[in-house]
mmCIF file of C-alpha atoms and ligand atoms in Angstrom:
data_model
loop_
_atom_site.group_PDB
_atom_site.id
_atom_site.type_symbol
_atom_site.label_atom_id
_atom_site.label_comp_id
_atom_site.label_asym_id
_atom_site.label_seq_id
_atom_site.Cartn_x
_atom_site.Cartn_y
_atom_site.Cartn_z
ATOM 1 C CA MET A 1304 77.040 90.717 99.058
ATOM 2 C CA LYS A 1305 80.559 89.532 100.221
ATOM 3 C CA LEU A 1306 83.590 91.805 100.424
ATOM 4 C CA ARG A 1307 87.014 90.135 100.431
ATOM 5 C CA ILE A 1308 90.556 91.576 100.670
ATOM 6 C CA LEU A 1309 93.081 89.169 99.142
ATOM 7 C CA LYS A 1310 96.917 89.456 99.024
ATOM 8 C CA GLU A 1311 98.299 88.997 95.471
ATOM 9 C CA GLU A 1312 99.806 85.606 96.541
ATOM 10 C CA ALA A 1313 96.342 84.317 97.524
ATOM 11 C CA ILE A 1314 94.875 84.960 93.951
ATOM 12 C CA ASP A 1315 95.106 81.572 92.220
ATOM 13 C CA GLY A 1316 94.732 80.924 88.535
ATOM 14 C CA ALA A 1317 91.032 80.419 88.603
ATOM 15 C CA LEU A 1318 90.290 83.584 90.516
ATOM 16 C CA ASN A 1319 92.798 85.544 88.379
ATOM 17 C CA LYS A 1320 90.746 84.399 85.279
ATOM 18 C CA LYS A 1321 87.538 85.455 86.994
ATOM 19 C CA ILE A 1322 88.832 89.053 87.863
ATOM 20 C CA LEU A 1323 90.141 89.402 84.284
ATOM 21 C CA GLY A 1324 86.640 88.460 82.966
ATOM 22 C CA CYS A 1325 85.130 91.150 85.213
ATOM 23 C CA LEU A 1326 87.786 93.761 84.001
ATOM 24 C CA GLN A 1327 87.105 92.887 80.393
ATOM 25 C CA LYS A 1328 83.418 93.498 80.797
ATOM 26 C CA ALA A 1329 83.992 96.700 82.839
ATOM 27 C CA PHE A 1330 86.561 98.190 80.406
ATOM 28 C CA PRO A 1331 85.190 97.201 76.963
ATOM 29 C CA ASP A 1332 87.906 99.295 75.132
ATOM 30 C CA GLY A 1333 90.711 97.672 77.051
ATOM 31 C CA VAL A 1334 89.886 94.043 76.468
ATOM 32 C CA LEU A 1335 93.428 93.391 74.989
ATOM 33 C CA ASN A 1336 95.073 94.804 78.150
ATOM 34 C CA PHE A 1337 93.168 92.283 80.212
ATOM 35 C CA LYS A 1338 93.732 89.109 78.274
ATOM 36 C CA GLU A 1339 96.377 87.837 80.534
ATOM 37 C CA SER A 1340 97.358 90.439 82.988
ATOM 38 C CA ARG A 1341 95.747 92.752 85.476
ATOM 39 C CA TYR A 1342 99.000 94.675 85.905
ATOM 40 C CA TRP A 1343 98.711 98.035 84.120
ATOM 41 C CA HIS A 1344 102.275 98.963 82.938
ATOM 42 C CA GLY A 1345 103.594 95.989 84.875
ATOM 43 C CA SER A 1346 102.645 97.440 88.325
ATOM 44 C CA VAL A 1347 101.513 94.551 90.452
ATOM 45 C CA PRO A 1348 98.915 95.123 93.164
ATOM 46 C CA ALA A 1349 99.988 94.071 96.738
ATOM 47 C CA TRP A 1350 96.295 93.225 97.450
ATOM 48 C CA THR A 1351 92.873 93.424 95.881
ATOM 49 C CA VAL A 1352 89.379 94.172 97.198
ATOM 50 C CA LEU A 1353 86.601 92.165 95.642
ATOM 51 C CA LEU A 1354 82.724 92.588 96.083
ATOM 52 C CA GLU A 1355 80.957 89.423 95.172
ATOM 53 C CA GLU A 1356 77.374 88.426 94.693
ATOM 54 C CA GLU A 1357 76.254 84.866 94.059
ATOM 55 C CA ASN A 1358 79.840 83.843 93.133
ATOM 56 C CA SER A 1359 80.360 86.589 90.499
ATOM 57 C CA ILE A 1360 82.595 89.623 91.007
ATOM 58 C CA ILE A 1361 80.504 92.841 90.984
ATOM 59 C CA ALA A 1362 83.172 95.431 92.008
ATOM 60 C CA HIS A 1363 86.964 95.487 92.092
ATOM 61 C CA VAL A 1364 90.009 97.540 93.020
ATOM 62 C CA GLY A 1365 93.687 96.554 93.093
ATOM 63 C CA ILE A 1366 96.105 98.262 95.368
ATOM 64 C CA VAL A 1367 99.714 99.143 94.428
ATOM 65 C CA GLU A 1368 101.832 99.822 97.404
ATOM 66 C CA ARG A 1369 104.867 102.032 96.641
ATOM 67 C CA SER A 1370 107.193 104.617 98.275
ATOM 68 C CA ILE A 1371 107.187 107.708 95.951
ATOM 69 C CA LYS A 1372 108.633 111.153 96.126
ATOM 70 C CA ALA A 1373 106.444 114.352 96.374
ATOM 71 C CA GLY A 1374 108.796 117.415 96.370
ATOM 72 C CA THR A 1375 111.558 116.440 98.781
ATOM 73 C CA ASP A 1376 109.431 114.025 100.886
ATOM 74 C CA THR A 1377 109.220 110.325 100.519
ATOM 75 C CA ILE A 1378 105.760 109.072 101.177
ATOM 76 C CA ARG A 1379 104.134 105.540 101.308
ATOM 77 C CA ILE A 1380 101.094 105.350 99.195
ATOM 78 C CA ALA A 1381 98.274 102.849 98.243
ATOM 79 C CA GLY A 1382 97.602 103.400 94.542
ATOM 80 C CA LEU A 1383 94.116 102.481 93.151
ATOM 81 C CA GLN A 1384 94.298 100.281 90.093
ATOM 82 C CA ASN A 1385 91.464 99.101 87.850
ATOM 83 C CA VAL A 1386 88.568 100.436 89.901
ATOM 84 C CA CYS A 1387 85.477 98.941 88.329
ATOM 85 C CA VAL A 1388 81.882 97.913 88.804
ATOM 86 C CA ALA A 1389 80.135 95.218 86.634
ATOM 87 C CA PRO A 1390 77.907 97.208 84.070
ATOM 88 C CA GLU A 1391 74.773 95.787 85.551
ATOM 89 C CA HIS A 1392 75.565 96.852 89.080
ATOM 90 C CA ARG A 1393 76.396 100.526 88.287
ATOM 91 C CA GLY A 1394 74.637 103.443 89.848
ATOM 92 C CA LYS A 1395 74.532 101.936 93.375
ATOM 93 C CA ASN A 1396 77.747 103.583 94.586
ATOM 94 C CA LEU A 1397 79.496 100.084 94.708
ATOM 95 C CA SER A 1398 82.812 101.709 93.589
ATOM 96 C CA ASN A 1399 82.773 103.768 96.698
ATOM 97 C CA MET A 1400 82.335 100.570 98.861
ATOM 98 C CA VAL A 1401 85.419 98.854 97.496
ATOM 99 C CA VAL A 1402 87.474 101.938 97.435
ATOM 100 C CA LYS A 1403 86.514 102.924 101.058
ATOM 101 C CA ALA A 1404 87.326 99.235 102.152
ATOM 102 C CA SER A 1405 90.740 99.616 100.468
ATOM 103 C CA MET A 1406 91.475 102.864 102.217
ATOM 104 C CA ASP A 1407 90.395 101.322 105.612
ATOM 105 C CA GLU A 1408 92.866 98.544 104.962
ATOM 106 C CA ALA A 1409 95.504 101.009 103.974
ATOM 107 C CA MET A 1410 95.057 102.943 107.133
ATOM 108 C CA ARG A 1411 95.332 99.720 109.062
ATOM 109 C CA LEU A 1412 98.670 99.078 107.251
ATOM 110 C CA ASN A 1413 99.958 102.563 108.201
ATOM 111 C CA ILE A 1414 100.084 103.962 104.767
ATOM 112 C CA ASP A 1415 100.400 107.753 104.334
ATOM 113 C CA PHE A 1416 98.060 108.400 101.442
ATOM 114 C CA GLY A 1417 95.859 106.923 98.805
ATOM 115 C CA LEU A 1418 96.663 108.040 95.373
ATOM 116 C CA LEU A 1419 94.842 107.618 91.999
ATOM 117 C CA PHE A 1420 94.727 108.886 88.362
ATOM 118 C CA CYS A 1421 91.380 109.201 86.572
ATOM 119 C CA ILE A 1422 89.611 111.090 83.813
ATOM 120 C CA LYS A 1423 87.857 114.337 84.534
ATOM 121 C CA GLN A 1424 84.388 112.706 84.092
ATOM 122 C CA ILE A 1425 84.853 110.493 87.118
ATOM 123 C CA GLU A 1426 86.570 112.841 89.423
ATOM 124 C CA LYS A 1427 83.309 113.563 91.024
ATOM 125 C CA ILE A 1428 82.752 109.941 92.158
ATOM 126 C CA TYR A 1429 86.019 109.951 94.081
ATOM 127 C CA ALA A 1430 85.435 113.487 95.416
ATOM 128 C CA CYS A 1431 82.207 112.270 96.957
ATOM 129 C CA GLY A 1432 84.072 109.589 98.777
ATOM 130 C CA GLY A 1433 86.621 112.194 100.352
ATOM 131 C CA TRP A 1434 89.395 112.088 97.706
ATOM 132 C CA LYS A 1435 91.072 115.464 97.019
ATOM 133 C CA THR A 1436 92.429 116.640 93.679
ATOM 134 C CA LEU A 1437 96.006 117.725 93.395
ATOM 135 C CA HIS A 1438 96.212 120.543 90.787
ATOM 136 C CA GLU A 1439 99.121 121.472 88.571
ATOM 137 C CA ARG A 1440 101.519 118.760 89.540
ATOM 138 C CA THR A 1441 103.967 117.192 87.166
ATOM 139 C CA VAL A 1442 103.796 113.387 87.674
ATOM 140 C CA VAL A 1443 106.821 111.343 86.446
ATOM 141 C CA ARG A 1444 106.563 107.573 85.876
ATOM 142 C CA VAL A 1445 109.523 105.323 84.929
ATOM 143 C CA GLU A 1446 109.280 102.874 81.972
ATOM 144 C CA ALA A 1447 110.708 99.378 82.231
ATOM 145 C CA ASP A 1448 113.757 100.493 80.309
ATOM 146 C CA GLY A 1449 114.395 103.344 82.654
ATOM 147 C CA ARG A 1450 113.008 106.270 80.624
ATOM 148 C CA GLU A 1451 111.185 108.837 82.680
ATOM 149 C CA ILE A 1452 107.953 110.120 81.228
ATOM 150 C CA SER A 1453 105.376 112.631 82.601
ATOM 151 C CA ILE A 1454 101.843 111.242 82.686
ATOM 152 C CA PRO A 1455 99.465 113.198 80.383
ATOM 153 C CA GLU A 1456 98.211 116.532 81.840
ATOM 154 C CA LYS A 1457 94.630 115.633 81.156
ATOM 155 C CA ASN A 1458 94.876 112.947 83.958
ATOM 156 C CA ILE A 1459 93.451 113.989 87.178
ATOM 157 C CA VAL A 1460 95.588 113.154 90.136
ATOM 158 C CA MET A 1461 93.760 112.656 93.558
ATOM 159 C CA TYR A 1462 94.918 111.711 97.040
ATOM 160 C CA TYR A 1463 93.153 110.243 100.133
ATOM 161 C CA PRO A 1464 94.492 111.305 103.552
ATOM 162 C CA LEU A 1465 95.434 108.361 105.800
ATOM 163 C CA VAL A 1466 98.213 108.455 108.312
ATOM 164 C CA LYS A 1467 99.335 111.793 106.770
ATOM 165 C CA LYS A 1468 96.722 114.564 106.134
ATOM 166 C CA ASN A 1469 98.430 117.140 104.001
ATOM 167 C CA PHE A 1470 99.890 115.908 100.746
ATOM 168 C CA PRO A 1471 103.451 117.440 100.355
ATOM 169 C CA GLU A 1472 103.988 120.203 97.933
ATOM 170 C CA GLY A 1473 106.103 119.751 94.727
ATOM 171 C CA ASN A 1474 106.241 117.453 91.746
ATOM 172 C CA ILE A 1475 105.567 113.736 92.052
ATOM 173 C CA HIS A 1476 107.979 111.081 91.067
ATOM 174 C CA LEU A 1477 106.349 107.595 91.096
ATOM 175 C CA GLN A 1478 109.754 105.754 91.512
ATOM 176 C CA GLY A 1479 108.434 103.183 89.082
ATOM 177 C CA ASN A 1480 105.744 102.882 86.408
ATOM 178 C CA ASP A 1481 102.150 104.132 86.856
ATOM 179 C CA TRP A 1482 99.337 101.806 87.635
HETATM 180 C C1 LIG B 2580 83.697 104.204 87.291
HETATM 181 C C2 LIG B 2580 82.932 103.170 87.905
HETATM 182 C C3 LIG B 2580 83.714 102.161 88.772
HETATM 183 C C4 LIG B 2580 81.879 103.851 88.933
HETATM 184 O O1 LIG B 2580 80.863 102.910 89.199
HETATM 185 P P1 LIG B 2580 79.563 103.280 90.122
HETATM 186 O O2 LIG B 2580 80.073 103.567 91.459
HETATM 187 O O3 LIG B 2580 78.501 102.302 90.042
HETATM 188 O O4 LIG B 2580 79.122 104.760 89.486
HETATM 189 P P2 LIG B 2580 78.388 104.948 88.132
HETATM 190 O O5 LIG B 2580 78.869 103.985 87.038
HETATM 191 O O6 LIG B 2580 76.901 104.937 88.328
HETATM 192 O O7 LIG B 2580 79.026 106.375 87.696
HETATM 193 C C5 LIG B 2580 78.680 107.481 88.476
HETATM 194 C C6 LIG B 2580 78.657 108.710 87.623
HETATM 195 O O8 LIG B 2580 79.948 108.765 86.773
HETATM 196 C C7 LIG B 2580 79.670 108.777 85.334
HETATM 197 N N1 LIG B 2580 80.806 107.993 84.737
HETATM 198 C C8 LIG B 2580 81.242 106.800 85.105
HETATM 199 N N2 LIG B 2580 82.142 106.305 84.324
HETATM 200 C C9 LIG B 2580 82.294 107.293 83.223
HETATM 201 C C10 LIG B 2580 83.041 107.429 82.101
HETATM 202 N N3 LIG B 2580 83.960 106.501 81.684
HETATM 203 N N4 LIG B 2580 82.921 108.511 81.439
HETATM 204 C C11 LIG B 2580 81.991 109.424 81.744
HETATM 205 N N5 LIG B 2580 81.249 109.315 82.830
HETATM 206 C C12 LIG B 2580 81.401 108.317 83.580
HETATM 207 C C13 LIG B 2580 78.389 108.049 85.208
HETATM 208 O O9 LIG B 2580 77.756 108.486 84.057
HETATM 209 C C14 LIG B 2580 77.613 108.622 86.452
HETATM 210 O O10 LIG B 2580 77.267 109.937 86.258
HETATM 211 P P3 LIG B 2580 75.829 110.526 86.934
HETATM 212 O O11 LIG B 2580 76.064 110.441 88.433
HETATM 213 O O12 LIG B 2580 75.809 111.931 86.430
HETATM 214 O O13 LIG B 2580 74.783 109.646 86.382
HETATM 215 C C15 LIG B 2580 82.137 102.394 86.865
HETATM 216 O O14 LIG B 2580 81.372 103.343 86.092
HETATM 217 C C16 LIG B 2580 83.053 101.608 85.940
HETATM 218 O O15 LIG B 2580 83.372 100.445 86.320
HETATM 219 N N6 LIG B 2580 83.462 102.224 84.812
HETATM 220 C C17 LIG B 2580 84.410 101.579 83.876
HETATM 221 C C18 LIG B 2580 85.742 101.409 84.481
HETATM 222 C C19 LIG B 2580 86.317 102.636 84.856
HETATM 223 O O16 LIG B 2580 86.284 103.655 84.041
HETATM 224 N N7 LIG B 2580 86.927 102.801 86.004
HETATM 225 C C20 LIG B 2580 87.595 103.949 86.581
HETATM 226 C C21 LIG B 2580 89.039 103.871 86.446
HETATM 227 S S1 LIG B 2580 89.786 105.276 87.266
#
């Protein structure tokens, strides 16, 4: 297995297509979303972690870098986007391997926290990797036309301590769209 960390500029058309293929297989309900773009709600990852075996991608995570507001604090975060493991490779904790590598890289880049949104059923996967759930926080995202919308309450919000250890109190404003 080979682990690679690639800046967005280093992902050429052929590799983009290959990652899209991996995402389509991993998120069968979301095939339409991954026809041309990996960028959920237009949020572009700064870099991507790939785990490859025999020239195919078996695990992926994109990282969106952003300065956001939490309460009155401005913090720099590494947002997890499109975490996935190819269906035939699940159950081996490979998601933790790419996520951990992404957080090591974020630490090297002096980022304050990791931040992710997920469904309740997979909260445990991240919790096992050291992620902590933020309870009862309003999280506001900004649409392309400037409208501000709260993300659904059923979404679980989790952070990973990096340069900073205690996530600031208060509501979260993503200063852009979610990822
Ligand atoms: C989530 C994912 C990356 C985890 O990969 P993994 O590290 O190999 O872990 P597994 O797939 O074995 O899942 C671990 C546990 O979570 C559960 N799980 C994973 N995805 C789930 C889902 N969408 N709904 C309900 N449970 C889920 C598994 O059933 C398993 O439960 P168990 O430990 O009780 O058997 C992988 O399942 C995947 O690619 N899913 C599709 C894409 C996705 O939902 N990504 C997350 C975006 S936040």
